[in-house]
PDB file of C-alpha atoms in Angstrom:
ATOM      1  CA  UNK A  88      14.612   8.219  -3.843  1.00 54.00           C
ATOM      2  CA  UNK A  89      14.633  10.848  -1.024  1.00 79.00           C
ATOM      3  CA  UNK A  90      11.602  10.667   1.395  1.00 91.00           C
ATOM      4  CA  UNK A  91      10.711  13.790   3.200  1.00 94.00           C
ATOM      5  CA  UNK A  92      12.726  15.140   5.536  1.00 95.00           C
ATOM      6  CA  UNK A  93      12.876  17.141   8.724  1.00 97.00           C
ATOM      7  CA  UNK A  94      14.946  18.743  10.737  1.00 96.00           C
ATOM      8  CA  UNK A  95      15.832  18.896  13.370  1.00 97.00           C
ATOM      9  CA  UNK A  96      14.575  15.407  14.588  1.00 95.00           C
ATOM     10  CA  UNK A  97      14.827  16.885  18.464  1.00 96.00           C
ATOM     11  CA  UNK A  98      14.933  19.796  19.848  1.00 97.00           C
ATOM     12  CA  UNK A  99      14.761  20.751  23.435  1.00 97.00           C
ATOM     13  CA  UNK A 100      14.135  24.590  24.727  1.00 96.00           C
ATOM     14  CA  UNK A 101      12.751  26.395  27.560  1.00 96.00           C
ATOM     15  CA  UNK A 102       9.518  27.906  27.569  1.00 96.00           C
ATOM     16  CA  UNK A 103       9.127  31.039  26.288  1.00 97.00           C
ATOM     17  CA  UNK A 104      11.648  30.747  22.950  1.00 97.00           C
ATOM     18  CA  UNK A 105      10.968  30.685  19.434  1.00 98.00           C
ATOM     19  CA  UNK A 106      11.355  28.038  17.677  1.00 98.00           C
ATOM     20  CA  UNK A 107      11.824  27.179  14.016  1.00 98.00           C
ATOM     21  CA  UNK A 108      11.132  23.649  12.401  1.00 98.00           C
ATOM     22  CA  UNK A 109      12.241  22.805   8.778  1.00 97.00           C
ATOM     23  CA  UNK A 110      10.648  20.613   6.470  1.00 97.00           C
ATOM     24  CA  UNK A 111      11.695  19.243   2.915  1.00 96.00           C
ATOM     25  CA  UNK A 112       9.118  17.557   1.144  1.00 95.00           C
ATOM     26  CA  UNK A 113       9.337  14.693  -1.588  1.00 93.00           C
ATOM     27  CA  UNK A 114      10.502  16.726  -4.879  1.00 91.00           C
ATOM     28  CA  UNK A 115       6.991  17.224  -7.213  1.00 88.00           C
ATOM     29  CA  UNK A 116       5.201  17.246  -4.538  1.00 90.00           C
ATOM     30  CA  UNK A 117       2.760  20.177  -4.709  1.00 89.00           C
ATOM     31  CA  UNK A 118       1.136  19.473  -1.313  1.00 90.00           C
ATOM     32  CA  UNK A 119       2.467  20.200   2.067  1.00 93.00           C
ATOM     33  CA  UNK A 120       0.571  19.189   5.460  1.00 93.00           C
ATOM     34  CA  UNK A 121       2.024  19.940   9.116  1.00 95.00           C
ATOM     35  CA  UNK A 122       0.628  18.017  11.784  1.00 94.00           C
ATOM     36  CA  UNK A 123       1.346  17.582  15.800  1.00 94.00           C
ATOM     37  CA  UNK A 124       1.182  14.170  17.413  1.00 90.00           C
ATOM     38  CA  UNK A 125       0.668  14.310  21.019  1.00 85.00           C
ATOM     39  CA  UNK A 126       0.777  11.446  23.478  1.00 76.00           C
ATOM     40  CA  UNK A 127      -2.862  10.530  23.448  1.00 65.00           C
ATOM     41  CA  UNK A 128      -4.188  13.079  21.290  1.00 69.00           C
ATOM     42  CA  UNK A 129      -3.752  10.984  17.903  1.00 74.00           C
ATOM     43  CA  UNK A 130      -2.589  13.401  14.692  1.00 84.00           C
ATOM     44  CA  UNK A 131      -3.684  16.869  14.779  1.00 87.00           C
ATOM     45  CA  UNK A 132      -3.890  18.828  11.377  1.00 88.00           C
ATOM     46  CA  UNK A 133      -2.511  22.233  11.432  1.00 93.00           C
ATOM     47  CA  UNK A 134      -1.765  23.583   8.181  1.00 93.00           C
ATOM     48  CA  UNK A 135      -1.964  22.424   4.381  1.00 90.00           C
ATOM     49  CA  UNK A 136      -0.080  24.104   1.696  1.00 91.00           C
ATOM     50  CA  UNK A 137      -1.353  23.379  -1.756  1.00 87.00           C
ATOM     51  CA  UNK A 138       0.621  24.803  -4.566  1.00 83.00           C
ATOM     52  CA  UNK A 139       0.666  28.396  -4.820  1.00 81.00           C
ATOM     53  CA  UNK A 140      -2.878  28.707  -3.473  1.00 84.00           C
ATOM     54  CA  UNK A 141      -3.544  29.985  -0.678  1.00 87.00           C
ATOM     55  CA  UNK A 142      -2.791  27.924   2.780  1.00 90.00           C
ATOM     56  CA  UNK A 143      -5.711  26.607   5.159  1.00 89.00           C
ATOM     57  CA  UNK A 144      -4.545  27.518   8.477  1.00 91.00           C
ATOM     58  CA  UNK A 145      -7.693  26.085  10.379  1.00 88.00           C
ATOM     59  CA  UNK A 146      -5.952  24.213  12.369  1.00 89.00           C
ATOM     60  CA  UNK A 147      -2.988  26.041  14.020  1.00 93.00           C
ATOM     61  CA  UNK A 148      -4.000  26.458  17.521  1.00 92.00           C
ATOM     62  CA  UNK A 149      -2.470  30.077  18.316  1.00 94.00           C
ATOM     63  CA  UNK A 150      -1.709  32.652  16.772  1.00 95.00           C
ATOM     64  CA  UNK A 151       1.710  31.806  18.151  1.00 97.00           C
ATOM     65  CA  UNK A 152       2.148  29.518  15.675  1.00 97.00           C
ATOM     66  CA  UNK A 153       2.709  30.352  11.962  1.00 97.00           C
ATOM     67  CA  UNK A 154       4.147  28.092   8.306  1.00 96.00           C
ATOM     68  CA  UNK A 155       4.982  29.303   5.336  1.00 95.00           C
ATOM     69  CA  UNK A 156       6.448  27.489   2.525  1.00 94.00           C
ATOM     70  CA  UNK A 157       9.034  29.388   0.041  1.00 84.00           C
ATOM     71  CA  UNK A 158       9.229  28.547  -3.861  1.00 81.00           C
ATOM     72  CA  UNK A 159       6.783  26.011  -3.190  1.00 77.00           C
ATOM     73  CA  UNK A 160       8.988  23.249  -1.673  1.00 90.00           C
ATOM     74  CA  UNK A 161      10.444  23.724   1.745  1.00 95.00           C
ATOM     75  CA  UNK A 162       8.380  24.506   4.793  1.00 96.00           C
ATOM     76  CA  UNK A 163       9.001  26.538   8.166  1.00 97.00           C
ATOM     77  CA  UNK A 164       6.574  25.926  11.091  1.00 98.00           C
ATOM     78  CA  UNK A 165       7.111  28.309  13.815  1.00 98.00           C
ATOM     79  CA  UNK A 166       6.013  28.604  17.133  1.00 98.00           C
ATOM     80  CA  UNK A 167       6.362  31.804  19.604  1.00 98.00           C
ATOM     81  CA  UNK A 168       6.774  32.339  23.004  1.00 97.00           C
ATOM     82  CA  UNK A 169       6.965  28.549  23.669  1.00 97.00           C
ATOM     83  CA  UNK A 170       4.649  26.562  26.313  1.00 96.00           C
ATOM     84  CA  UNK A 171       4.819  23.395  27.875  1.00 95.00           C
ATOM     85  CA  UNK A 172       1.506  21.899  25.973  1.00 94.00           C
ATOM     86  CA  UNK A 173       3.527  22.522  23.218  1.00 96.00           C
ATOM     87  CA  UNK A 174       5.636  19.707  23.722  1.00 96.00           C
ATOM     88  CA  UNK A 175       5.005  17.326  21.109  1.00 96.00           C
ATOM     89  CA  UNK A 176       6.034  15.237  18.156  1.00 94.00           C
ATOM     90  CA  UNK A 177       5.347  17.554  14.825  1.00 97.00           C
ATOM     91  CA  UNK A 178       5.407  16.045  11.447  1.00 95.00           C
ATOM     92  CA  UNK A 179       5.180  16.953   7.400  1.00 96.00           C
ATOM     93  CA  UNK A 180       4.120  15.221   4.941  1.00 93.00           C
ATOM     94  CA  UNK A 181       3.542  15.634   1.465  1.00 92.00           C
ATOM     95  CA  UNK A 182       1.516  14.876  -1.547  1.00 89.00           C
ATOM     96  CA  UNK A 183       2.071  15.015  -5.637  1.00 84.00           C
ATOM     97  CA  UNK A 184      -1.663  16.712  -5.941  1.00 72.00           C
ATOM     98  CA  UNK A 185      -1.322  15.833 -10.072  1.00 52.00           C
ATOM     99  CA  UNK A 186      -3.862  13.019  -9.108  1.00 52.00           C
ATOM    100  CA  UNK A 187      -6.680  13.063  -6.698  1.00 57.00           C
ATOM    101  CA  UNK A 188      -6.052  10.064  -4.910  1.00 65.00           C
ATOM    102  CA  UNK A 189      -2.138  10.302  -4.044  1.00 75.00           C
ATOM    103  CA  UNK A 190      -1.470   9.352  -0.338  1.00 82.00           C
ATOM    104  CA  UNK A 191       0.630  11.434   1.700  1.00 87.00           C
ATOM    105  CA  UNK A 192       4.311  10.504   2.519  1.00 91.00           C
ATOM    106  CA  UNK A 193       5.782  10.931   6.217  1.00 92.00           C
ATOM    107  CA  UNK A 194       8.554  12.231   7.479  1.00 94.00           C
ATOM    108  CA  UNK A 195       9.927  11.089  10.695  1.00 92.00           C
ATOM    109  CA  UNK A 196       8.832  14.134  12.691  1.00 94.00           C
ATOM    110  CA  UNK A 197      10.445  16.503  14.982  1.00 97.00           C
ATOM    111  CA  UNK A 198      10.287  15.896  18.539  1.00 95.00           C
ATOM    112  CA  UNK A 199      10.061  18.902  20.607  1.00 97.00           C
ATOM    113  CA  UNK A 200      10.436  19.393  24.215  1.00 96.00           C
ATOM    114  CA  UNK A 201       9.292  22.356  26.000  1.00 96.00           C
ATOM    115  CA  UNK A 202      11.229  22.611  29.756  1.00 94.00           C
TER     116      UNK A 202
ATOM    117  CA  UNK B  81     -16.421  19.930   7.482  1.00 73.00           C
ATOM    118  CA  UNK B  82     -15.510  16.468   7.188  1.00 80.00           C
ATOM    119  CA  UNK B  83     -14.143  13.827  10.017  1.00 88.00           C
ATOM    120  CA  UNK B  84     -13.231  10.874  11.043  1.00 92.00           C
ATOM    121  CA  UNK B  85     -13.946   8.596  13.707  1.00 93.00           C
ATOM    122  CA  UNK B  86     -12.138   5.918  15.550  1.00 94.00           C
ATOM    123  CA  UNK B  87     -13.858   3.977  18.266  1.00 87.00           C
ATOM    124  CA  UNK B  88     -11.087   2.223  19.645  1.00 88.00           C
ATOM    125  CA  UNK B  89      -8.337   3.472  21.006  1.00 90.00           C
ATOM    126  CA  UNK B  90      -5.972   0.614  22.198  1.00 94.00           C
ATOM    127  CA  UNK B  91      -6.876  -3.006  21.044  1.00 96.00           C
ATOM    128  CA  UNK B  92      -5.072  -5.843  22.450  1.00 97.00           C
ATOM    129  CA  UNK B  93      -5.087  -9.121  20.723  1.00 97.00           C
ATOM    130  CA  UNK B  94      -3.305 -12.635  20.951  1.00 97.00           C
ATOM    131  CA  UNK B  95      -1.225 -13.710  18.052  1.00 97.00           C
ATOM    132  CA  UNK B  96      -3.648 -15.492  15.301  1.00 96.00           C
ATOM    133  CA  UNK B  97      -6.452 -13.547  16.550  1.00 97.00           C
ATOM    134  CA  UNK B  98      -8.803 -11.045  14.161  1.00 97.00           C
ATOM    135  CA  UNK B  99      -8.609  -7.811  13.692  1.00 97.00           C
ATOM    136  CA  UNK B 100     -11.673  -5.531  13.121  1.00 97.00           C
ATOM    137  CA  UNK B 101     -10.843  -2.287  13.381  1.00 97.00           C
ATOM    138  CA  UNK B 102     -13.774   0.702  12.762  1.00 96.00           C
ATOM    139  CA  UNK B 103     -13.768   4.223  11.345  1.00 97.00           C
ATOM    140  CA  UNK B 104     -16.443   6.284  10.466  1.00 96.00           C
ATOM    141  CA  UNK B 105     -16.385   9.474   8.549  1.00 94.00           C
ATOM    142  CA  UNK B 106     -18.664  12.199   7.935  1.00 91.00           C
ATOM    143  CA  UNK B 107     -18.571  14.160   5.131  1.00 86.00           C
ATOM    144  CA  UNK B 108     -21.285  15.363   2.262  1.00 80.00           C
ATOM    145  CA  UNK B 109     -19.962  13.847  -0.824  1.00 83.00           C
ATOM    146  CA  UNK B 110     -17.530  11.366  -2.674  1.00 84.00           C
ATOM    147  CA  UNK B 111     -14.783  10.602  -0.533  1.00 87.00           C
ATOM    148  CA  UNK B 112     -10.929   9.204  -1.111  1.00 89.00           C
ATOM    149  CA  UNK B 113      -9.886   6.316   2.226  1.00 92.00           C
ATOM    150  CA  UNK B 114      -7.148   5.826   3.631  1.00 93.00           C
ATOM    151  CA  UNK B 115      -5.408   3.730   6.420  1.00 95.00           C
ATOM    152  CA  UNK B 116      -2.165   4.474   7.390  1.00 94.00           C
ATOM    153  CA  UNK B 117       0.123   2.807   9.655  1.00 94.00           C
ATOM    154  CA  UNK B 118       3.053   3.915  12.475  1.00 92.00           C
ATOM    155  CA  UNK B 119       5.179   0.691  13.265  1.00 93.00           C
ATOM    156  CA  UNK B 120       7.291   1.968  16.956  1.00 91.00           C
ATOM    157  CA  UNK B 121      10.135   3.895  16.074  1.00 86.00           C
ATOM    158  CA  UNK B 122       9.245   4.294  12.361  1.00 88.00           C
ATOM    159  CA  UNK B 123       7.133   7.013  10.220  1.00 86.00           C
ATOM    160  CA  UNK B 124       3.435   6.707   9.196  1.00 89.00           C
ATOM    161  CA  UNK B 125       3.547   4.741   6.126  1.00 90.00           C
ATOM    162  CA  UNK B 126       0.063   3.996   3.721  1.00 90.00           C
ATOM    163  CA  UNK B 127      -1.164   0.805   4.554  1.00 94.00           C
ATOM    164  CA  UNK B 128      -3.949   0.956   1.669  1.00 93.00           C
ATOM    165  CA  UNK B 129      -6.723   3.652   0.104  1.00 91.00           C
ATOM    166  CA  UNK B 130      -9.950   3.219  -1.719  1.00 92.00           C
ATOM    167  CA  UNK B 131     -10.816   6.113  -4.209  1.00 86.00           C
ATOM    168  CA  UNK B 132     -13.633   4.021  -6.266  1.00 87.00           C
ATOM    169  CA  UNK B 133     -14.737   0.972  -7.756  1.00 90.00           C
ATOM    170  CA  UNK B 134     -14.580  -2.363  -5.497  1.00 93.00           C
ATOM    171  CA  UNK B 135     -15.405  -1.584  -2.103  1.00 94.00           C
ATOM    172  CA  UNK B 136     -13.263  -4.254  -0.849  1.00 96.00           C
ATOM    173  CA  UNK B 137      -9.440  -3.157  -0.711  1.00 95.00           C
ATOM    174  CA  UNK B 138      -6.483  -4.858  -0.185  1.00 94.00           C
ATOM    175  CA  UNK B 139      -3.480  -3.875   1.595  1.00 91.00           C
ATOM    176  CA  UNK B 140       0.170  -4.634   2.463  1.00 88.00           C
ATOM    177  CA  UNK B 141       0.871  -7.466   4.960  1.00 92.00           C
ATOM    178  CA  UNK B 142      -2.679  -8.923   4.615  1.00 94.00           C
ATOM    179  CA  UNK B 143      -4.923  -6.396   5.530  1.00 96.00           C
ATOM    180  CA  UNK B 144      -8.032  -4.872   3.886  1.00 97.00           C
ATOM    181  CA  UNK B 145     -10.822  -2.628   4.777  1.00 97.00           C
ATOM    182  CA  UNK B 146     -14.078  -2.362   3.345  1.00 96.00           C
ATOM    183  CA  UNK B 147     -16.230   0.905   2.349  1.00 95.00           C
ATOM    184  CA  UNK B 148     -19.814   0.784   3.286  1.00 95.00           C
ATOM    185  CA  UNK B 149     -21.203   3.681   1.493  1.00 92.00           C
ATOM    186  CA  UNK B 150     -24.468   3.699   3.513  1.00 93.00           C
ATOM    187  CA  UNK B 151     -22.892   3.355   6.776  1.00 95.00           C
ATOM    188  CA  UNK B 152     -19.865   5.801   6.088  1.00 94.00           C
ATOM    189  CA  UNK B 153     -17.428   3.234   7.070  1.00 96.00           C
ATOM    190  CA  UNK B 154     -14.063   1.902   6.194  1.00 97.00           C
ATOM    191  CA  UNK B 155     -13.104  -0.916   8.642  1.00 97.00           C
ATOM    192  CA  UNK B 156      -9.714  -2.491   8.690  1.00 97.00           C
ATOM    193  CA  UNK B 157      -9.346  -6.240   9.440  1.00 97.00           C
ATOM    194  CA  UNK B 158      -7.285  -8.642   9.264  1.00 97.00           C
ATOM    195  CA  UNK B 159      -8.176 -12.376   9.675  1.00 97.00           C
ATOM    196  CA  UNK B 160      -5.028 -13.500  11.818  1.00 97.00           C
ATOM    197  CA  UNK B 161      -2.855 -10.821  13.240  1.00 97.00           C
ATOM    198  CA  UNK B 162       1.150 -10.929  13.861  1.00 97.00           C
ATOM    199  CA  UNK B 163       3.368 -10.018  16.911  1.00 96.00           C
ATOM    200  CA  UNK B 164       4.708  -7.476  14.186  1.00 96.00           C
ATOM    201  CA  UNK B 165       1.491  -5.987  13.252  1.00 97.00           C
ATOM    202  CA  UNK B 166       2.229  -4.046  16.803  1.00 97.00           C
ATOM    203  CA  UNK B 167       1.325  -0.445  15.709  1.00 96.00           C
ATOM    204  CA  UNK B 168      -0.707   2.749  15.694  1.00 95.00           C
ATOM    205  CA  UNK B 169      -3.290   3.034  13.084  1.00 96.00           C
ATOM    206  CA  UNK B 170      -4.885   5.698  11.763  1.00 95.00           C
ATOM    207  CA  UNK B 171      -7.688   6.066   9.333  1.00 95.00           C
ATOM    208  CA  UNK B 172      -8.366   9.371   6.849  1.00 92.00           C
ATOM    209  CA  UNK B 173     -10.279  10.716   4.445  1.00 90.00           C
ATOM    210  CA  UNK B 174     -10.174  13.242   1.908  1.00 85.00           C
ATOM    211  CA  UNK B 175     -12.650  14.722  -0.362  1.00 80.00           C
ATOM    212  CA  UNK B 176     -12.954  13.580  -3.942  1.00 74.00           C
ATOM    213  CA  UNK B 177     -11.787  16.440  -6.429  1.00 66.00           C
ATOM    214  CA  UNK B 178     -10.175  19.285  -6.073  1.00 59.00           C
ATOM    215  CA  UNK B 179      -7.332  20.208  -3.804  1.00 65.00           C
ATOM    216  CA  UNK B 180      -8.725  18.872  -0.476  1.00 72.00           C
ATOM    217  CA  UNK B 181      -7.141  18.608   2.567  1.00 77.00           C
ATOM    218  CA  UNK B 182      -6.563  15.296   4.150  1.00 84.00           C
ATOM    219  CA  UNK B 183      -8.661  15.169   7.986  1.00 87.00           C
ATOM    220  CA  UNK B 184      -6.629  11.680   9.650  1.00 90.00           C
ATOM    221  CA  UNK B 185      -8.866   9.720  12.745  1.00 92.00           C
ATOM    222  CA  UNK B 186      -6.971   9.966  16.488  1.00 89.00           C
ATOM    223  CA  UNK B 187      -5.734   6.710  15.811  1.00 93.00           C
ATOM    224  CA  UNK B 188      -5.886   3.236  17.209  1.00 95.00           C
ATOM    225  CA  UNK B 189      -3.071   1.862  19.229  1.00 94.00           C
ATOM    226  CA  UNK B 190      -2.865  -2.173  18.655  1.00 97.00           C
ATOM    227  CA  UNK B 191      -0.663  -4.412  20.771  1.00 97.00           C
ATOM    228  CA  UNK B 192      -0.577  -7.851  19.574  1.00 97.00           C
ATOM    229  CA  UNK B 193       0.452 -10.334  22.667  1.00 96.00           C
ATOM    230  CA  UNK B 194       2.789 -13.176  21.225  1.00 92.00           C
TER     231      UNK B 194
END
């Protein structure tokens, strides 16, 4: 069946733009997790989405950046006004939260490059 | 708030050589384990978890990991490592019950020389 899935799988933009990354999770899944993989920084949480409760946002890093996840499947992570140490890869994954102890499936990440 | 801890950061080892990899968590009650796995080029994929019963779990490709309750540890090893078993790893935890975030280690980068 379909893994999760992201899009775009690179993006390149100058500093100072918007930008908007997509992310389709497993269908079922109830749980939603963005995290940011920098080069040496190992996987940083940023946001979990659990069903329609609300989000845990402790680890976004700005207020520049924001998720939100409609009808309780697909997720937007946005980030604002765009800066270099945002360069990074960013990745989803997801979780059916029926059972305690389901693992979380990957998707392959969006690389972004800030210029 | 829970974490997780991962000593090593890059591990090099010869081919047929073992593997002991640590990770220790903090966090004040029952606890779900997990190692995951990034091959080069491919997504993080579970490698294996422990939620309860034997403390001793056993993985794809060979690998297990052992909870020590009392030491709040979940090692990875592996008795005789591959050229293939080349990857990032990355240990996690999650609290038991509920809907509880997952917190993941900063990973450990393992280069296995042929």
């Amino acid at each position: 069946g379909a893994g999760v899935s992201q899009s775009p799988s690179n993006k390149v933009t100058e500093k100072g733009k918007d930008v908007e990354l997509r992310c389709d999770p497993i269908s079922g899944h109830t749980a939603l997790y963005w995290y940011r993989q920098s080069l040496g920084q190992g996987l940083e949480f940023l946001i979990y989405f659990q069903g329609n409760s609300a989000p845990d946002k402790s680890g976004l890093p700005s207020d520049r950046f924001s998720a939100e996840r409609t009808g309780g499947s697909v997720s937007t992570l946005t980030i604002q006004r765009t800066q270099q140490e945002d360069s990074a890869v960013y990745l989803c994954a997801s979780s059916f939260m029926g059972g305690e102890n389901q693992p979380q499936h990957f998707g392959d990440g969006t690389r972004l490059s800030i210029l | 708030a829970q974490s997780v801890s991962q000593h090593n950061h890059h591990v090099i080892l010869s081919e047929a050589a073992s593997l002991e990899l640590g990770c220790n968590y903090s966090y004040g009650g029952t606890v779900n384990l997990f190692w995951y796995v990034q091959y080069p080029g491919q997504h993080l994929q579970l490698l294996l978890k422990y939620f309860s019963g034997d403390p001793l779990v056993k993985g794809i490709k060979g690998f297990e990991a052992e909870f020590i309750k009392s030491k709040f540890s979940f090692n990875l090893r592996k008795p005789s490592v591959q050229w293939s078993d080349t990857a990032e790893y990355f240990c996690a935890v999650k609290g038991s019950g509920g809907y509880q975030k997952v917190t993941f280690g900063t990973g450990t980068k393992l280069q296995v020389i042929p």
